[in-house]
Tab-separated table of C-alpha atoms in Angstrom:
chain	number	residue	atom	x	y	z
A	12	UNK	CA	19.111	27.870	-2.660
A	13	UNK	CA	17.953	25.559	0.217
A	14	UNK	CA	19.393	21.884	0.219
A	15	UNK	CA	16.836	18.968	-0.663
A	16	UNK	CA	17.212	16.195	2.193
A	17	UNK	CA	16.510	11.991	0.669
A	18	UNK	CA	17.135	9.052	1.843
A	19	UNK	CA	17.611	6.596	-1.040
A	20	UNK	CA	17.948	2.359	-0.527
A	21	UNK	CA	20.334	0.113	-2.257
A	22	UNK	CA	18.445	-1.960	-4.553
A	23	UNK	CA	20.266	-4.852	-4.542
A	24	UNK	CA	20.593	-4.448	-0.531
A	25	UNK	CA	17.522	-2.858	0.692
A	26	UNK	CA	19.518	-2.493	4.161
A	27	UNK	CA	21.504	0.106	3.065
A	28	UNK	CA	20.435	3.474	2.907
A	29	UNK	CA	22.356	6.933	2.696
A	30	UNK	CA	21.241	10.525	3.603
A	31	UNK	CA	21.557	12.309	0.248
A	32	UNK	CA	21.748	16.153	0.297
A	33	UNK	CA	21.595	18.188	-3.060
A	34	UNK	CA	20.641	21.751	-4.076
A	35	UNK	CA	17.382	22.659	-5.098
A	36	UNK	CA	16.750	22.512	-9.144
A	37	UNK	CA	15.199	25.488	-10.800
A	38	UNK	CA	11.655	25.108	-11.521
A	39	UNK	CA	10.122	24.845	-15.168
A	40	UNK	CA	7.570	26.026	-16.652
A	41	UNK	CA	4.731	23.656	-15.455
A	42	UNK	CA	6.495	22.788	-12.690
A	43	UNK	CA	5.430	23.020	-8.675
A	44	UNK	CA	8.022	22.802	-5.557
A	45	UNK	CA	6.254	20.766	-2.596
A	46	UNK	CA	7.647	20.802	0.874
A	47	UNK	CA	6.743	17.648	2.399
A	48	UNK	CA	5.747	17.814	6.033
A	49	UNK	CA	5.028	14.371	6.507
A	50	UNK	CA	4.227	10.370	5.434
A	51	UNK	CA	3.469	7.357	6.674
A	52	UNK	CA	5.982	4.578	6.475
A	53	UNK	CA	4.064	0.763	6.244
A	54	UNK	CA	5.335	-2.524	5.381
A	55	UNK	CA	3.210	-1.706	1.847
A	56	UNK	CA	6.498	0.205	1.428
A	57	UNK	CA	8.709	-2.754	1.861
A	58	UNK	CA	6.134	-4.085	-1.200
A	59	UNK	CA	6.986	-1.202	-3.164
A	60	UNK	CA	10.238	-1.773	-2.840
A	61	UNK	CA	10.368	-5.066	-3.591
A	62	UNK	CA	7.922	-4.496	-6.738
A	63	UNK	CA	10.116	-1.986	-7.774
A	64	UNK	CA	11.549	-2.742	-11.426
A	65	UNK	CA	8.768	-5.086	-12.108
A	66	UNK	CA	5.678	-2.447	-11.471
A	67	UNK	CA	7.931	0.799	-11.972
A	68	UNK	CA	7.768	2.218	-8.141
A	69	UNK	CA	11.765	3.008	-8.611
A	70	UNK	CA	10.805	5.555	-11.555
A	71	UNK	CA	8.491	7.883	-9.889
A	72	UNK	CA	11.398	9.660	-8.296
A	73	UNK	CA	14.604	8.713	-9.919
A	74	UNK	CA	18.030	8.114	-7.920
A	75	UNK	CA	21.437	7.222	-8.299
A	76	UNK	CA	22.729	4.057	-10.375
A	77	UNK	CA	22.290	1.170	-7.893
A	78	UNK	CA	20.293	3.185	-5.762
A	79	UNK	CA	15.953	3.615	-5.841
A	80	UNK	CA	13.975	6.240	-3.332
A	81	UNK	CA	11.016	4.199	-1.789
A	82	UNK	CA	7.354	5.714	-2.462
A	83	UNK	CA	5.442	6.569	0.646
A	84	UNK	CA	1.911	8.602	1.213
A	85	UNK	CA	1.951	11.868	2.381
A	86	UNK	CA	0.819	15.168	2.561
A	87	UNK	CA	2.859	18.508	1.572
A	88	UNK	CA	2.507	22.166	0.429
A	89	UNK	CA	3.098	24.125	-2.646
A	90	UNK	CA	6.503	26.547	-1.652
A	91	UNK	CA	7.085	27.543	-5.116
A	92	UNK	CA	5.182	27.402	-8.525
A	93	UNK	CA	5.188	27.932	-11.782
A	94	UNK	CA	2.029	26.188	-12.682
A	95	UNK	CA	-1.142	29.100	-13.344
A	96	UNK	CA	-2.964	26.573	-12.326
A	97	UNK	CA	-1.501	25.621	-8.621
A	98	UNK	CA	-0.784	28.082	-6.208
A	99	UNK	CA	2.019	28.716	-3.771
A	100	UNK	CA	0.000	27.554	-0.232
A	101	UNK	CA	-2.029	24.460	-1.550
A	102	UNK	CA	-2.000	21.743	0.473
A	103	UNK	CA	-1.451	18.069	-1.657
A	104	UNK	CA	-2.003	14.520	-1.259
A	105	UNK	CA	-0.027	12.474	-2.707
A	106	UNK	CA	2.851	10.232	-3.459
A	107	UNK	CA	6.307	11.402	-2.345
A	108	UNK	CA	10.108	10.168	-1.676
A	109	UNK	CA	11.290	9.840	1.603
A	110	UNK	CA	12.581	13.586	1.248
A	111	UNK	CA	11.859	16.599	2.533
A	112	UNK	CA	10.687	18.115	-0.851
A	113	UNK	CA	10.018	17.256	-4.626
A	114	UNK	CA	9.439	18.558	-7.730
A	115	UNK	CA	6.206	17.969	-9.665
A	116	UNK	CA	4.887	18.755	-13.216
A	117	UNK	CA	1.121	19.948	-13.604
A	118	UNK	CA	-0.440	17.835	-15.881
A	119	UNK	CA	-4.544	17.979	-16.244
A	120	UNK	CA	-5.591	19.940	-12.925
A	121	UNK	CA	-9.748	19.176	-12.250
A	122	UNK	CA	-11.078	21.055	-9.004
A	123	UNK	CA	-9.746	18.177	-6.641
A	124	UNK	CA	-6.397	16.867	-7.753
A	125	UNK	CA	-4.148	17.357	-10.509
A	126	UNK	CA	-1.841	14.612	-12.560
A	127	UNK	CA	1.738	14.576	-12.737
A	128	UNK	CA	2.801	14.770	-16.172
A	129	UNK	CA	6.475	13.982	-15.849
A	130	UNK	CA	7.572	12.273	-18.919
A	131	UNK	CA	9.043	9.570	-16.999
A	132	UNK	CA	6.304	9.292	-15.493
A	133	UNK	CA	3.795	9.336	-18.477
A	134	UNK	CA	3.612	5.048	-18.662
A	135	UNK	CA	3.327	4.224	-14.698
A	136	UNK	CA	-0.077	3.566	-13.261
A	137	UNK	CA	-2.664	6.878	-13.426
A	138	UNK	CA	-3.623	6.027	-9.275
A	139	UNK	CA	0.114	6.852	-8.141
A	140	UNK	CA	0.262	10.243	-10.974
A	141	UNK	CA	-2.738	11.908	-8.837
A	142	UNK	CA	-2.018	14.737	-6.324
A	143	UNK	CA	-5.432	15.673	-4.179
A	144	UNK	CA	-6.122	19.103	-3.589
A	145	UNK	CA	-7.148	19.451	0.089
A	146	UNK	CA	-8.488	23.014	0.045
A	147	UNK	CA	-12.152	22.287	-0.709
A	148	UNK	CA	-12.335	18.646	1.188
A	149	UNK	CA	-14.799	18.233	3.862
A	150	UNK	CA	-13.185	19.011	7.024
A	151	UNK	CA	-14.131	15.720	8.528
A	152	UNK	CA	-11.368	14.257	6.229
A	153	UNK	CA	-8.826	16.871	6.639
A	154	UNK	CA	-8.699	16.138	10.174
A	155	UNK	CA	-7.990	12.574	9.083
A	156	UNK	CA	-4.433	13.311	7.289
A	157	UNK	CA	-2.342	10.706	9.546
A	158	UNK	CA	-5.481	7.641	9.225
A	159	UNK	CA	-5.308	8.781	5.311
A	160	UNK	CA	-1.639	8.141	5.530
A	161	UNK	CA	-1.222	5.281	7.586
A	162	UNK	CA	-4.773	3.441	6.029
A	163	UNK	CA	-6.258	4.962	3.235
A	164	UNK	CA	-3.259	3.389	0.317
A	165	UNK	CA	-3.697	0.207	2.268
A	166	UNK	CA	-7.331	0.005	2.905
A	167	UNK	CA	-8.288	1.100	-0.325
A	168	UNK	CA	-6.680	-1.754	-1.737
A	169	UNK	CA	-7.992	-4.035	0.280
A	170	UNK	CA	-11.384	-2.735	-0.918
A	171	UNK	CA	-10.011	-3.563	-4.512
A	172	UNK	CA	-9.550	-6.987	-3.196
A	173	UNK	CA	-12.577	-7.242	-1.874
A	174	UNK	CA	-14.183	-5.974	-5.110
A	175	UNK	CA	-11.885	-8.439	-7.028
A	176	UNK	CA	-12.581	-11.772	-5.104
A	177	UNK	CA	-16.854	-10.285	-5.826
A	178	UNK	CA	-16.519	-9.395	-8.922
A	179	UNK	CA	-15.649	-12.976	-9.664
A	180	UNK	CA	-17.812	-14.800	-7.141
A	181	UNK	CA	-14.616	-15.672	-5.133
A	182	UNK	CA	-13.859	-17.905	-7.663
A	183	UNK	CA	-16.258	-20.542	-6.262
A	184	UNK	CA	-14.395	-20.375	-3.021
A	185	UNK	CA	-16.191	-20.799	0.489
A	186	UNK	CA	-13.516	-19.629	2.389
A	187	UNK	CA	-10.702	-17.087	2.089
A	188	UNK	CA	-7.364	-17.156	3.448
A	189	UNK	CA	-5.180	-14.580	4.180
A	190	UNK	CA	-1.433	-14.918	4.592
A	191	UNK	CA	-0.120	-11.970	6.990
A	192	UNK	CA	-3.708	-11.203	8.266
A	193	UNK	CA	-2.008	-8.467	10.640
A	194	UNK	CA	-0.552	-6.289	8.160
A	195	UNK	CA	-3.149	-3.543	7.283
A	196	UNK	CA	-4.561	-4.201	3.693
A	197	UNK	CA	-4.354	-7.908	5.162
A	198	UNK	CA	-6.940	-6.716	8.093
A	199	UNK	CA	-8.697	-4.716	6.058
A	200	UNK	CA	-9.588	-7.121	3.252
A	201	UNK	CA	-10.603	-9.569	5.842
A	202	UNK	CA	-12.979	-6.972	7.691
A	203	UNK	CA	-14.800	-6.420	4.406
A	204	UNK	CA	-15.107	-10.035	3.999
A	205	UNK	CA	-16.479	-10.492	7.310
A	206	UNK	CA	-19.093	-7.438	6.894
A	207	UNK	CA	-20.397	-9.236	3.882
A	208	UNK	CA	-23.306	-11.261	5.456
A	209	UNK	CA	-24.647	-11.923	2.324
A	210	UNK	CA	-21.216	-13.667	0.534
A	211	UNK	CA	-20.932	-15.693	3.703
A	212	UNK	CA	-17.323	-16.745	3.167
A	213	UNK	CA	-15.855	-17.989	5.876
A	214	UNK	CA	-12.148	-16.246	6.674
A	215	UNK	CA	-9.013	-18.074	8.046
A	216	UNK	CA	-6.118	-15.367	8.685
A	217	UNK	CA	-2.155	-16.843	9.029
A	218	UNK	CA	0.078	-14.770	11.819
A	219	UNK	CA	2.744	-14.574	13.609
A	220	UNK	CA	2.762	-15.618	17.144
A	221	UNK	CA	3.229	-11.735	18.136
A	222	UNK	CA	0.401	-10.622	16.218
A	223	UNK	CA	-2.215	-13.198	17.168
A	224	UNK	CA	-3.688	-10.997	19.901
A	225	UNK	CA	-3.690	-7.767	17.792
A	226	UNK	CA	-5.807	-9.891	15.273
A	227	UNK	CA	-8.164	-11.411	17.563
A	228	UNK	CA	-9.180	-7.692	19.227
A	229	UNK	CA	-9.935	-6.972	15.487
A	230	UNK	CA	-12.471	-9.227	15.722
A	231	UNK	CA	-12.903	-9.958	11.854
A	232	UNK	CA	-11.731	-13.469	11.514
A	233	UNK	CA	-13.473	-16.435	11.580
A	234	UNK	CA	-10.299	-18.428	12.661
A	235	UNK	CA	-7.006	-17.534	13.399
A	236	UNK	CA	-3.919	-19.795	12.617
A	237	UNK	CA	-0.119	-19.226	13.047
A	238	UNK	CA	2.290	-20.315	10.505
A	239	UNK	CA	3.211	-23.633	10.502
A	240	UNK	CA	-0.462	-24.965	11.187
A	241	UNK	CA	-2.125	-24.709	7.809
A	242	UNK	CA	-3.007	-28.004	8.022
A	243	UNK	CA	-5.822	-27.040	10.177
A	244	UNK	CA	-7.132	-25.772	6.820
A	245	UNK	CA	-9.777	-27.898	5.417
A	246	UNK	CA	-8.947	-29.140	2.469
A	247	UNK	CA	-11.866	-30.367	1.777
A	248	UNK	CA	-13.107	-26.863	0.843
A	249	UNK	CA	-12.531	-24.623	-2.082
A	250	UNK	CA	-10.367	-21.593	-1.105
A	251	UNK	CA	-8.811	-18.757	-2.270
A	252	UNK	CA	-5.586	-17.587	-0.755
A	253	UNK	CA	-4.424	-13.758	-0.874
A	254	UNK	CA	-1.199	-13.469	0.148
A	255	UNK	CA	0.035	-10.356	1.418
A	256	UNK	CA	3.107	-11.732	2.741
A	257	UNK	CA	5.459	-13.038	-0.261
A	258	UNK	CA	6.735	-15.929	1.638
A	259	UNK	CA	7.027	-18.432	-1.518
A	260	UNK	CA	7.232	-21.595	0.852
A	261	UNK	CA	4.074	-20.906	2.399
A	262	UNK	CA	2.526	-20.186	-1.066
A	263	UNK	CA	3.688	-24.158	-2.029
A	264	UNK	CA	2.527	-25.718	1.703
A	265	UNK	CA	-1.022	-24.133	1.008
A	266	UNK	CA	-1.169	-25.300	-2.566
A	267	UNK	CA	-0.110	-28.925	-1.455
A	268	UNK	CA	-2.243	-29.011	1.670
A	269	UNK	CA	-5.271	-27.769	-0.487
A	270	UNK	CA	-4.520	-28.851	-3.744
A	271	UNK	CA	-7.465	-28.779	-6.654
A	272	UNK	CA	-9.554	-27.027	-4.180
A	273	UNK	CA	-7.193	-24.014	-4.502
A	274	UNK	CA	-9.830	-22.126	-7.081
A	275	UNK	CA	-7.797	-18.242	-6.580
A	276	UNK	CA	-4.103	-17.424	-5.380
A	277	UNK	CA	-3.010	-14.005	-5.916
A	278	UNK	CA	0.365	-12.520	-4.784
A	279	UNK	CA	-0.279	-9.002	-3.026
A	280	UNK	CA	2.377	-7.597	-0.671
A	281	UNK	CA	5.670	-8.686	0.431
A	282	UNK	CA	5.790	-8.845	4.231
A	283	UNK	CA	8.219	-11.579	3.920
A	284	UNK	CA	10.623	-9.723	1.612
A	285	UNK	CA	13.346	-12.157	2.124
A	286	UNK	CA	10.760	-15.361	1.176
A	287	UNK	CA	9.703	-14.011	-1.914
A	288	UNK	CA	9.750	-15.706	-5.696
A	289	UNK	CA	6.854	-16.815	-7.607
A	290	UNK	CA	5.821	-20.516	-7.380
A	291	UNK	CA	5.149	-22.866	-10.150
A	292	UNK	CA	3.727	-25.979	-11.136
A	293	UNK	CA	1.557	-26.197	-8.242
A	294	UNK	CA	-1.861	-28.256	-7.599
A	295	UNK	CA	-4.570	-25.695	-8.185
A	296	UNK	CA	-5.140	-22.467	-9.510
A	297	UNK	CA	-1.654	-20.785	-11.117
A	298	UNK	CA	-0.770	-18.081	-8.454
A	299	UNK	CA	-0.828	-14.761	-9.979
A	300	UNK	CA	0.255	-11.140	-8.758
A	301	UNK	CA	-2.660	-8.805	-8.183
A	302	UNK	CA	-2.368	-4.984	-9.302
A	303	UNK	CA	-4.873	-2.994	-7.974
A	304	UNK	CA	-4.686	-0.269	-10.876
A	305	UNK	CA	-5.531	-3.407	-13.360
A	306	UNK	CA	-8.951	-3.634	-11.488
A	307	UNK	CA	-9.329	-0.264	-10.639
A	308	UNK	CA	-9.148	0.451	-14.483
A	309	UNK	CA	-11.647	-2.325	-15.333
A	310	UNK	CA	-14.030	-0.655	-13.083
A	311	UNK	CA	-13.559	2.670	-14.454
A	312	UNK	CA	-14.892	1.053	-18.018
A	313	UNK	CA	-18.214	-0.689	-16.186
A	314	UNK	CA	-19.113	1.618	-14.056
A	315	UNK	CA	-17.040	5.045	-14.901
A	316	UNK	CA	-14.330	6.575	-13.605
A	317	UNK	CA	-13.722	7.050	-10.367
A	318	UNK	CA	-17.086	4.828	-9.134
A	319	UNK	CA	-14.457	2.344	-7.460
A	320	UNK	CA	-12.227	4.552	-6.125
A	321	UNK	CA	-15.467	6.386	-4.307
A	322	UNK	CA	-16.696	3.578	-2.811
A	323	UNK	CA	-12.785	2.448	-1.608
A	324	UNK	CA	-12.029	5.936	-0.575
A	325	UNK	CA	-15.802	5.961	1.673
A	326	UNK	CA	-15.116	2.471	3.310
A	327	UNK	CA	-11.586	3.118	3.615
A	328	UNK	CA	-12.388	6.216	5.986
A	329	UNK	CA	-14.903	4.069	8.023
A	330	UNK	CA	-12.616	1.275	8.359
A	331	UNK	CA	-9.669	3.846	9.370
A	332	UNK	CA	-11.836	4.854	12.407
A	333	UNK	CA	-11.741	2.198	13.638
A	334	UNK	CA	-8.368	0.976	13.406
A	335	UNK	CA	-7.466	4.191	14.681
A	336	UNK	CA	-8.400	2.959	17.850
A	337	UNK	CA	-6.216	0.102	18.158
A	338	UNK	CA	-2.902	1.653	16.483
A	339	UNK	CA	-1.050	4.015	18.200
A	340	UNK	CA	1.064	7.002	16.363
A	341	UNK	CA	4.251	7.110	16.377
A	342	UNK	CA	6.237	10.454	14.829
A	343	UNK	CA	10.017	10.126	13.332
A	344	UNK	CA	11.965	12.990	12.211
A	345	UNK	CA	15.177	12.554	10.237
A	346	UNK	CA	16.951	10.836	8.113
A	347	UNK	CA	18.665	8.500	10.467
A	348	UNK	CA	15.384	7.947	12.338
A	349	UNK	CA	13.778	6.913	8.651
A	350	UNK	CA	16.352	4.962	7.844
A	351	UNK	CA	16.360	3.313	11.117
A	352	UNK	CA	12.510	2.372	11.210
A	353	UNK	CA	12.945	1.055	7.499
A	354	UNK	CA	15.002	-1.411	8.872
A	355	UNK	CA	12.982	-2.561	11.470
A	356	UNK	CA	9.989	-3.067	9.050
A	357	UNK	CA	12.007	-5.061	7.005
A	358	UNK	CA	12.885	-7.076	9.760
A	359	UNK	CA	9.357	-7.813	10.717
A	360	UNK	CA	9.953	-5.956	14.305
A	361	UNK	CA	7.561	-3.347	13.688
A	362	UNK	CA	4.368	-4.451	15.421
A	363	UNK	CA	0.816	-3.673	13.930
A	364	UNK	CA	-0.749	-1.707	16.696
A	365	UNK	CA	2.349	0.582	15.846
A	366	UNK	CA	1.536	3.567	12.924
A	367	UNK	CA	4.336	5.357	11.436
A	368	UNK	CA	4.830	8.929	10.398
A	369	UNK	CA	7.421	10.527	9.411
A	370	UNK	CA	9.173	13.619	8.213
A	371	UNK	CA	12.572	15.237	7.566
């Protein structure tokens, strides 16, 4: 039997990695083999990571004691089945290791994806459990398997944000601010702000001074401020912050800058890994973590299932377009080359206009 390639991160060291080779297991009944030709590496995976005993992301695809194999998005094909329901050549969608294959379990199978129905799996959030089936997609998104990659996890939540900060008038907020505005779902949210003519909110994104530029050719800003000058923030109006970078001392110098006229603070990504830890007893709203799933399920109940994820999925492939044109693609192959590229993205060196993929 052929050898199964991972890469799997320390937990308590996200630093190191190891290339982990192991023989194939025998299928089950139920079961499907997927060769996984590639997936798109983001600092959303440096979220997962960080996320991942208090969301679950470490139990989709179980490793060694100590040791956790990071989610990504990715595409693959069916080498082996023993599923009636799933046959050997489909293409999938889905979540994945960093690996070169995986094994899934065929849960409920509809014309268009199935569900994983791994028992360890049963409790974890139904979004990451889905596997699309590519073979009757339009072909105008099957040409778009690197954008859905690279964008579509990222700008799909950013949609959910979007929906989020709507579906609860913003909170009262006139303005939104965005910590890590470069980072994708960071862009993203703030370019469905900015179509929104009618909401009118004004948007303030926080960068780096590396990333300024790439933010500015976006063009979906209203103002654009590096770290260190919130104070350029009026406080005087009533904002809501998303913060997709993690960095807890930013969280407090916004709160104290803006204080009562902080109406909404939600925690989203973790750009700033190394920052990270959940501030209390602050001046304005309590900040809170945001789970897309947890809106993506209320959604589901007003308008049924799958409305939201629609209407993401649709804007999602508009906004990837675009950003297409401004981020260049990048391919990796190997373990070392993974491993190496993981570093760099948790040391911030991986610029935006740079998109990932990667395979073993």
């Amino acid at each position: 039997m052929a050898d199964v390639s991972e890469l799997w991160i320390n937990r308590s060291d996200y630093r190191k990695t190891k290339a982990v080779s192991a023989q194939q297991k025998r299928l089950e009944d139920g079961q499907v083999r997927v060769a996984i030709d590639k997936f798109a590496i983001t600092s959303n995976n440096v979220s997962y990571a960080v996320s991942g005993d208090a969301i679950g992301y470490w139990r989709f695809f179980p490793a060694g004691e100590g040791w956790g194999k990071v989610t990504v998005w990715g595409f693959g094909n069916v080498v082996e089945s023993r599923s009636p329901d799933i046959a050997v050549g489909e293409r999938l969608y889905g979540f994945f290791p960093m690996a070169n294959e995986t094994v899934l379990t065929v849960g409920s199978v509809k014309d268009d994806y199935f569900m994983d129905a791994a028992p360890h799996r049963a409790d974890l959030a139904a979004v990451y459990n889905q596997y699309r089936r590519l073979a009757g997609e339009p072909d105008a998104l099957r040409q778009m398997e690197d954008a859905r990659s690279l964008y579509f996890p990222l700008f799909i939540t950013s949609f959910v944000l979007y929906d989020y900060l709507t579906d609860n008038d913003y909170f009262g907020a006139d303005q939104v601010v965005i910590g890590s505005v470069s980072s994708k779902t960071g862009f993203g949210l703030a370019q469905f702000i900015h179509e929104d003519k009618k909401a009118g909110k004004r948007v303030i994104g926080l960068t780096s001074p590396g990333n300024k530029a790439f933010v500015e050719s976006l063009g979906c800003c209203d103002d654009i401020l590096l770290y260190g000058e919130e104070e350029k923030i009026d406080p005087s109006v009533k904002t809501a912050y998303v913060d997709m970078s993690g960095n807890r001392d930013l969280t407090i110098t916004l709160h104290n800058h803006l204080q009562e006229n902080m109406v909404e603070s939600c925690m989203v990504g973790a750009t700033h890994w190394e920052s990270t830890g959940r501030a209390t007893g602050l001046p304005g709203a309590e900040p809170r973590f945001f789970f897309a799933p947890s809106q993506i399920a209320k959604r589901n109940k007003d308008w049924g299932p799958g409305v939201l994820y629609m209407k993401a999925s649709e804007a999602s492939a508009r906004l990837a377009k675009d950003a297409s044109k401004e981020i260049e693609i990048e391919r990796l192959k190997g373990a070392d080359a993974v491993a190496a590229i993981w570093r760099d993205f948790l040391d911030n060196k991986v610029a935006p206009s740079r998109g990932i993929m990667a395979s073993f």
